[in-house]
Amino acid sequence: MNATAKSDGTVGKALRMLDLVAEFGRPVRFTDILAMSPHPKATTYRLLQTLTNQHMLEFNEGDGTYALGGRLMRLAHAAWKTASLAPIARPFIEDLAAEVGETVHLAQIDQGQVLFVDKLQATDRFETLAQVGKIAPAYCTGVGKAMLAFLAPKRLQLAMLQQAYFQYTPATITNAAALESELEQIRASGIAYDREEHEEGIISIAAPILSSNGRVIGALSIATATTRHSLEGLDAFRVPLLETAEKIGAEATHWQFPA
Amino acid sequence: MNATAKSDGTVGKALRMLDLVAEFGRPVRFTDILAMSPHPKATTYRLLQTLTNQHMLEFNEGDGTYALGGRLMRLAHAAWKTASLAPIARPFIEDLAAEVGETVHLAQIDQGQVLFVDKLQATDRFETLAQVGKIAPAYCTGVGKAMLAFLAPKRLQLAMLQQAYFQYTPATITNAAALESELEQIRASGIAYDREEHEEGIISIAAPILSSNGRVIGALSIATATTRHSLEGLDAFRVPLLETAEKIGAEATHWQFPA
DNA sequence: GATTTAGTTTCATTATTTGGAACCATAAGT
DNA sequence: ACTTATGGTTCCAAATAATGAAACTAAATC
């Protein structure tokens, strides 16, 4: 009867099953899901059936596995087009990518995490896997820190509180105090760096995107491998990065960032 | 009490609300949704609340609108990575795109429609909007016809039956008989063309991707503008296209295409 | 051929959803 | 200022859908 134990309804249960399947990262058999499911066998079974009927899952007759379904991709495409910064920001990002010749990421904050909504690679290489929908923690990425730094105090507090720090690399910031002081610097300079904090060998320079009312609505980063550029090298992109973030913010003023 | 009128449960109702929001193609107010909703006011309201709590929708306090939420993009990303041909096909598509210097699409069939799961643009241009999750009818696209042609007869029949033909352009095929004979030709040649049938000025050459057991698991196309190439010009890409489709099919043999 | 394992169905019980109606706040009309 | 509309929200008894223990089937393993 308390707040946390309150039932979240049939829809909530069904969606949690989707998360479960997603977490496996591969097609899964009924038993695999059952082992992770908070529900008894019959319930779990029916939940999967429902989801399959609704095309949120697809059941493979061949090997008896469930996988996430096509309806999700359709809906997400619609989400991307109507509810993300990406379509608005696209032309600006293209210019930036062409100018700097490095990978450009566009991210937003979603449920306290970094949600990548676009990725563009200049140059002739293709290494770009479609990154849309990928998530990462905020505290150890350039875009994440850029957004945290400019979050309204109340929201920041909320985000910090529920943060669990995981040491991805030796450089990862793993406590609130260190993060706070880093954010302070970012606030002063308007620029955030990822110094191989999430992935070894990958660094980035990031800037927040602020709407005209001063709220953070996203962040933009230029990422590269340490083999191609040093952190100081990335700094050369500071001006075009900031300018682009500015332009996107101006363009997106009507778009209000959801909680 | 008959098959179609059977209730599809709470989850089904909730998901249909998502479709509704998606159809609008913009953030929508409660009233807009209510007008389209099959449910009375209170029910519609609660459905939206549930979805919002579950982060499938995001409610914008500012202007009181609902939009599709970030959770969808996360899930879709997982779907793309684990349940689509894209990750397997990516390296091959990259080579193809580099070789032909034109846009390459990778598609699958989902619920009788073409579902684009990857898009790659060679050359220096960027015009590629992230196309993942976009859908199109099967009967008027190159990839769609390529897949229809090699569908198992039973499945084809099913797909044809529930097909409604819409005339997108003067060249669109708008009846089953014409489509059948076109499919016959495709079966013979192994190649499908889109002769500006879906969008004026856009043509493509497409090939099915067959798994080793002979089932269609997807299709690959090279698309271009009529201003850049003629249909005959596209034909020059026939060999690399077929080879790439072959390679992907071989690689993806373990991956079985869901209904 | 007996036993385990994985998947599926049944059905009385239980919990959730439903929706008409009442309610509130703000905007518009007189 | 007062009435009427409009858009959104909440209530709660009734209607409906979800639940899960147990029984069952099919296939694999001993």
Short mmCIF file of N, CA and C in Angstrom, two decimals, chain A residues 78-189:
data_model
loop_
_atom_site.label_atom_id
_atom_site.label_comp_id
_atom_site.label_asym_id
_atom_site.label_seq_id
_atom_site.Cartn_x
_atom_site.Cartn_y
_atom_site.Cartn_z
N ALA A 78 8.50 7.06 -35.20
CA ALA A 78 7.57 8.17 -35.01
C ALA A 78 8.03 9.05 -33.85
N ALA A 79 8.49 8.42 -32.78
CA ALA A 79 8.98 9.18 -31.63
C ALA A 79 10.16 10.05 -32.03
N TRP A 80 11.04 9.45 -32.77
CA TRP A 80 12.24 10.16 -33.19
C TRP A 80 11.88 11.38 -34.03
N LYS A 81 10.91 11.18 -34.91
CA LYS A 81 10.55 12.27 -35.81
C LYS A 81 9.80 13.39 -35.13
N THR A 82 8.99 13.04 -34.14
CA THR A 82 8.10 14.06 -33.58
C THR A 82 8.54 14.55 -32.21
N ALA A 83 9.31 13.74 -31.50
CA ALA A 83 9.55 14.11 -30.11
C ALA A 83 11.02 14.24 -29.77
N SER A 84 11.88 14.19 -30.74
CA SER A 84 13.29 14.38 -30.43
C SER A 84 13.82 15.63 -31.11
N LEU A 85 14.95 16.05 -30.66
CA LEU A 85 15.60 17.22 -31.25
C LEU A 85 16.16 16.93 -32.64
N ALA A 86 16.31 15.65 -32.95
CA ALA A 86 17.09 15.27 -34.13
C ALA A 86 16.64 15.94 -35.44
N PRO A 87 15.34 15.87 -35.78
CA PRO A 87 14.96 16.44 -37.07
C PRO A 87 15.27 17.93 -37.17
N ILE A 88 15.09 18.65 -36.07
CA ILE A 88 15.39 20.08 -36.07
C ILE A 88 16.89 20.31 -36.19
N ALA A 89 17.64 19.48 -35.46
CA ALA A 89 19.08 19.73 -35.37
C ALA A 89 19.84 19.23 -36.59
N ARG A 90 19.23 18.32 -37.33
CA ARG A 90 19.95 17.65 -38.40
C ARG A 90 20.78 18.55 -39.33
N PRO A 91 20.17 19.56 -39.93
CA PRO A 91 20.97 20.37 -40.85
C PRO A 91 22.19 21.00 -40.19
N PHE A 92 22.05 21.42 -38.95
CA PHE A 92 23.18 22.05 -38.27
C PHE A 92 24.28 21.04 -37.96
N ILE A 93 23.85 19.86 -37.57
CA ILE A 93 24.82 18.82 -37.26
C ILE A 93 25.58 18.42 -38.51
N GLU A 94 24.87 18.37 -39.62
CA GLU A 94 25.53 18.02 -40.88
C GLU A 94 26.66 19.00 -41.19
N ASP A 95 26.34 20.27 -41.04
CA ASP A 95 27.37 21.28 -41.30
C ASP A 95 28.56 21.09 -40.37
N LEU A 96 28.25 20.86 -39.11
CA LEU A 96 29.32 20.71 -38.13
C LEU A 96 30.19 19.49 -38.45
N ALA A 97 29.54 18.38 -38.75
CA ALA A 97 30.28 17.15 -39.05
C ALA A 97 31.18 17.36 -40.27
N ALA A 98 30.63 18.07 -41.27
CA ALA A 98 31.41 18.32 -42.47
C ALA A 98 32.61 19.21 -42.14
N GLU A 99 32.39 20.18 -41.27
CA GLU A 99 33.46 21.11 -40.95
C GLU A 99 34.60 20.46 -40.18
N VAL A 100 34.23 19.65 -39.16
CA VAL A 100 35.27 19.12 -38.30
C VAL A 100 35.77 17.74 -38.73
N GLY A 101 35.01 17.07 -39.55
CA GLY A 101 35.47 15.77 -40.03
C GLY A 101 35.54 14.70 -38.95
N GLU A 102 34.74 14.86 -37.90
CA GLU A 102 34.70 13.83 -36.86
C GLU A 102 33.25 13.47 -36.55
N THR A 103 33.09 12.45 -35.76
CA THR A 103 31.75 12.00 -35.42
C THR A 103 31.05 13.00 -34.51
N VAL A 104 29.82 13.30 -34.83
CA VAL A 104 29.03 14.21 -34.00
C VAL A 104 27.85 13.43 -33.40
N HIS A 105 27.66 13.60 -32.10
CA HIS A 105 26.53 12.96 -31.41
C HIS A 105 25.54 14.01 -30.95
N LEU A 106 24.28 13.67 -31.02
CA LEU A 106 23.25 14.52 -30.44
C LEU A 106 22.54 13.69 -29.38
N ALA A 107 22.43 14.23 -28.17
CA ALA A 107 21.85 13.46 -27.08
C ALA A 107 20.83 14.28 -26.32
N GLN A 108 19.95 13.61 -25.62
CA GLN A 108 19.03 14.25 -24.71
C GLN A 108 19.09 13.51 -23.38
N ILE A 109 18.44 14.08 -22.39
CA ILE A 109 18.35 13.37 -21.11
C ILE A 109 17.00 12.69 -21.04
N ASP A 110 17.01 11.44 -20.69
CA ASP A 110 15.76 10.70 -20.55
C ASP A 110 15.88 9.82 -19.32
N GLN A 111 15.01 10.06 -18.37
CA GLN A 111 15.03 9.30 -17.12
C GLN A 111 16.42 9.31 -16.48
N GLY A 112 17.04 10.48 -16.51
CA GLY A 112 18.33 10.61 -15.83
C GLY A 112 19.50 10.02 -16.57
N GLN A 113 19.25 9.47 -17.73
CA GLN A 113 20.34 8.92 -18.51
C GLN A 113 20.50 9.69 -19.82
N VAL A 114 21.65 9.48 -20.44
CA VAL A 114 21.87 10.06 -21.75
C VAL A 114 21.20 9.18 -22.80
N LEU A 115 20.38 9.80 -23.62
CA LEU A 115 19.75 9.07 -24.72
C LEU A 115 20.25 9.67 -26.02
N PHE A 116 20.94 8.87 -26.80
CA PHE A 116 21.45 9.38 -28.07
C PHE A 116 20.32 9.41 -29.09
N VAL A 117 20.11 10.55 -29.71
CA VAL A 117 19.03 10.64 -30.68
C VAL A 117 19.54 10.84 -32.10
N ASP A 118 20.83 11.11 -32.25
CA ASP A 118 21.38 11.17 -33.60
C ASP A 118 22.89 11.03 -33.56
N LYS A 119 23.43 10.57 -34.65
CA LYS A 119 24.87 10.40 -34.76
C LYS A 119 25.24 10.58 -36.22
N LEU A 120 26.25 11.36 -36.45
CA LEU A 120 26.62 11.64 -37.82
C LEU A 120 28.12 11.56 -37.96
N GLN A 121 28.52 10.93 -39.00
CA GLN A 121 29.94 10.74 -39.22
C GLN A 121 30.34 11.43 -40.50
N ALA A 122 31.26 12.34 -40.40
CA ALA A 122 31.76 12.94 -41.63
C ALA A 122 32.80 11.98 -42.21
N THR A 123 33.60 12.46 -43.08
CA THR A 123 34.64 11.65 -43.71
C THR A 123 34.04 10.50 -44.50
N ASP A 124 34.91 9.67 -44.97
CA ASP A 124 34.51 8.60 -45.86
C ASP A 124 34.20 7.31 -45.10
N ARG A 125 34.50 7.29 -43.82
CA ARG A 125 34.32 6.02 -43.12
C ARG A 125 32.88 5.83 -42.66
N PHE A 126 32.56 4.63 -42.33
CA PHE A 126 31.16 4.29 -42.07
C PHE A 126 30.91 3.81 -40.67
N GLU A 127 31.92 3.80 -39.84
CA GLU A 127 31.83 2.98 -38.63
C GLU A 127 30.56 3.23 -37.82
N THR A 128 29.81 4.21 -38.23
CA THR A 128 28.58 4.55 -37.54
C THR A 128 27.52 3.45 -37.53
N LEU A 129 27.42 2.75 -36.45
CA LEU A 129 26.22 1.93 -36.25
C LEU A 129 25.11 2.89 -35.89
N ALA A 130 23.92 2.60 -36.35
CA ALA A 130 22.81 3.48 -35.98
C ALA A 130 22.73 3.54 -34.47
N GLN A 131 22.95 4.70 -33.93
CA GLN A 131 23.12 4.85 -32.50
C GLN A 131 21.84 5.35 -31.84
N VAL A 132 20.87 5.64 -32.66
CA VAL A 132 19.64 6.21 -32.13
C VAL A 132 18.99 5.24 -31.15
N GLY A 133 18.69 5.72 -29.97
CA GLY A 133 18.06 4.90 -28.96
C GLY A 133 19.04 4.31 -27.99
N LYS A 134 20.32 4.44 -28.28
CA LYS A 134 21.33 3.94 -27.36
C LYS A 134 21.35 4.81 -26.11
N ILE A 135 21.62 4.21 -24.99
CA ILE A 135 21.68 5.00 -23.76
C ILE A 135 23.04 4.84 -23.08
N ALA A 136 23.36 5.79 -22.24
CA ALA A 136 24.60 5.76 -21.49
C ALA A 136 24.39 6.56 -20.22
N PRO A 137 25.21 6.31 -19.19
CA PRO A 137 25.05 7.10 -17.97
C PRO A 137 25.46 8.55 -18.24
N ALA A 138 24.91 9.47 -17.47
CA ALA A 138 25.21 10.87 -17.69
C ALA A 138 26.57 11.26 -17.12
N TYR A 139 26.95 10.66 -15.99
CA TYR A 139 28.12 11.15 -15.24
C TYR A 139 29.46 10.86 -15.90
N CYS A 140 29.47 10.00 -16.91
CA CYS A 140 30.76 9.64 -17.49
C CYS A 140 30.81 9.87 -19.00
N THR A 141 29.91 10.71 -19.49
CA THR A 141 29.97 11.04 -20.91
C THR A 141 30.00 12.56 -21.05
N GLY A 142 30.57 13.02 -22.15
CA GLY A 142 30.64 14.45 -22.39
C GLY A 142 29.26 15.07 -22.45
N VAL A 143 28.41 14.51 -23.30
CA VAL A 143 27.05 15.05 -23.44
C VAL A 143 26.30 15.01 -22.11
N GLY A 144 26.49 13.93 -21.37
CA GLY A 144 25.80 13.77 -20.10
C GLY A 144 26.19 14.86 -19.11
N LYS A 145 27.49 15.07 -18.98
CA LYS A 145 27.94 16.09 -18.04
C LYS A 145 27.53 17.49 -18.49
N ALA A 146 27.56 17.72 -19.80
CA ALA A 146 27.14 19.02 -20.31
C ALA A 146 25.70 19.31 -19.92
N MET A 147 24.86 18.27 -19.99
CA MET A 147 23.45 18.48 -19.65
C MET A 147 23.26 18.60 -18.15
N LEU A 148 23.92 17.75 -17.39
CA LEU A 148 23.81 17.82 -15.93
C LEU A 148 24.18 19.21 -15.43
N ALA A 149 25.28 19.75 -15.99
CA ALA A 149 25.80 21.01 -15.51
C ALA A 149 24.77 22.14 -15.61
N PHE A 150 23.93 22.05 -16.62
CA PHE A 150 22.99 23.15 -16.84
C PHE A 150 21.55 22.80 -16.48
N LEU A 151 21.41 21.69 -15.79
CA LEU A 151 20.09 21.30 -15.32
C LEU A 151 19.65 22.24 -14.20
N ALA A 152 18.35 22.46 -14.08
CA ALA A 152 17.85 23.23 -12.95
C ALA A 152 18.26 22.52 -11.66
N PRO A 153 18.65 23.29 -10.63
CA PRO A 153 19.17 22.70 -9.39
C PRO A 153 18.31 21.56 -8.86
N LYS A 154 17.01 21.76 -8.87
CA LYS A 154 16.10 20.75 -8.31
C LYS A 154 16.25 19.44 -9.09
N ARG A 155 16.28 19.56 -10.40
CA ARG A 155 16.38 18.37 -11.24
C ARG A 155 17.73 17.69 -11.08
N LEU A 156 18.77 18.54 -10.98
CA LEU A 156 20.12 18.00 -10.83
C LEU A 156 20.19 17.16 -9.56
N GLN A 157 19.67 17.73 -8.48
CA GLN A 157 19.67 17.04 -7.21
C GLN A 157 19.02 15.66 -7.34
N LEU A 158 17.89 15.67 -7.99
CA LEU A 158 17.15 14.43 -8.21
C LEU A 158 18.00 13.42 -8.97
N ALA A 159 18.64 13.91 -10.02
CA ALA A 159 19.45 13.02 -10.85
C ALA A 159 20.66 12.49 -10.08
N MET A 160 21.27 13.38 -9.29
CA MET A 160 22.45 12.98 -8.53
C MET A 160 22.11 11.94 -7.48
N LEU A 161 20.97 12.14 -6.84
CA LEU A 161 20.59 11.25 -5.75
C LEU A 161 20.48 9.81 -6.20
N GLN A 162 19.83 9.65 -7.35
CA GLN A 162 19.55 8.28 -7.77
C GLN A 162 20.67 7.71 -8.64
N GLN A 163 21.82 8.37 -8.56
CA GLN A 163 22.93 7.93 -9.39
C GLN A 163 23.75 6.85 -8.69
N ALA A 164 24.01 5.77 -9.40
CA ALA A 164 24.96 4.77 -8.91
C ALA A 164 26.18 4.85 -9.83
N TYR A 165 27.34 4.95 -9.24
CA TYR A 165 28.54 5.16 -10.05
C TYR A 165 29.23 3.84 -10.33
N PHE A 166 29.48 3.62 -11.57
CA PHE A 166 30.20 2.41 -11.97
C PHE A 166 31.50 2.82 -12.65
N GLN A 167 32.58 2.19 -12.28
CA GLN A 167 33.88 2.57 -12.82
C GLN A 167 34.12 1.87 -14.17
N TYR A 168 33.78 2.57 -15.24
CA TYR A 168 33.95 1.98 -16.57
C TYR A 168 35.43 1.91 -16.96
N THR A 169 36.16 2.95 -16.63
CA THR A 169 37.58 3.01 -16.96
C THR A 169 38.30 3.64 -15.78
N PRO A 170 39.62 3.63 -15.78
CA PRO A 170 40.35 4.28 -14.69
C PRO A 170 39.97 5.75 -14.53
N ALA A 171 39.55 6.39 -15.62
CA ALA A 171 39.27 7.82 -15.57
C ALA A 171 37.84 8.15 -15.13
N THR A 172 36.99 7.16 -15.00
CA THR A 172 35.59 7.42 -14.66
C THR A 172 35.47 8.11 -13.31
N ILE A 173 34.63 9.14 -13.27
CA ILE A 173 34.33 9.82 -12.01
C ILE A 173 33.38 8.94 -11.22
N THR A 174 33.73 8.65 -9.98
CA THR A 174 32.90 7.68 -9.25
C THR A 174 32.33 8.20 -7.94
N ASN A 175 32.32 9.52 -7.78
CA ASN A 175 31.63 10.01 -6.58
C ASN A 175 31.04 11.38 -6.83
N ALA A 176 30.04 11.67 -6.05
CA ALA A 176 29.25 12.88 -6.26
C ALA A 176 30.09 14.14 -6.10
N ALA A 177 31.01 14.15 -5.14
CA ALA A 177 31.81 15.35 -4.89
C ALA A 177 32.65 15.70 -6.11
N ALA A 178 33.35 14.72 -6.64
CA ALA A 178 34.18 14.96 -7.81
C ALA A 178 33.32 15.43 -8.99
N LEU A 179 32.15 14.80 -9.13
CA LEU A 179 31.27 15.18 -10.23
C LEU A 179 30.81 16.62 -10.06
N GLU A 180 30.46 16.97 -8.85
CA GLU A 180 30.01 18.34 -8.57
C GLU A 180 31.05 19.37 -9.01
N SER A 181 32.29 19.12 -8.64
CA SER A 181 33.31 20.12 -8.96
C SER A 181 33.56 20.16 -10.47
N GLU A 182 33.46 18.99 -11.09
CA GLU A 182 33.57 18.95 -12.55
C GLU A 182 32.44 19.76 -13.20
N LEU A 183 31.24 19.59 -12.68
CA LEU A 183 30.09 20.31 -13.23
C LEU A 183 30.28 21.83 -13.06
N GLU A 184 30.89 22.18 -11.94
CA GLU A 184 31.14 23.60 -11.69
C GLU A 184 32.01 24.20 -12.80
N GLN A 185 33.06 23.47 -13.12
CA GLN A 185 33.96 23.90 -14.19
C GLN A 185 33.22 24.01 -15.53
N ILE A 186 32.36 23.01 -15.77
CA ILE A 186 31.63 22.99 -17.03
C ILE A 186 30.70 24.19 -17.12
N ARG A 187 30.08 24.50 -15.98
CA ARG A 187 29.19 25.66 -15.94
C ARG A 187 29.96 26.93 -16.30
N ALA A 188 31.18 27.01 -15.80
CA ALA A 188 32.00 28.21 -16.04
C ALA A 188 32.43 28.30 -17.50
N SER A 189 32.82 27.19 -18.07
CA SER A 189 33.39 27.24 -19.42
C SER A 189 32.36 26.97 -20.52
#
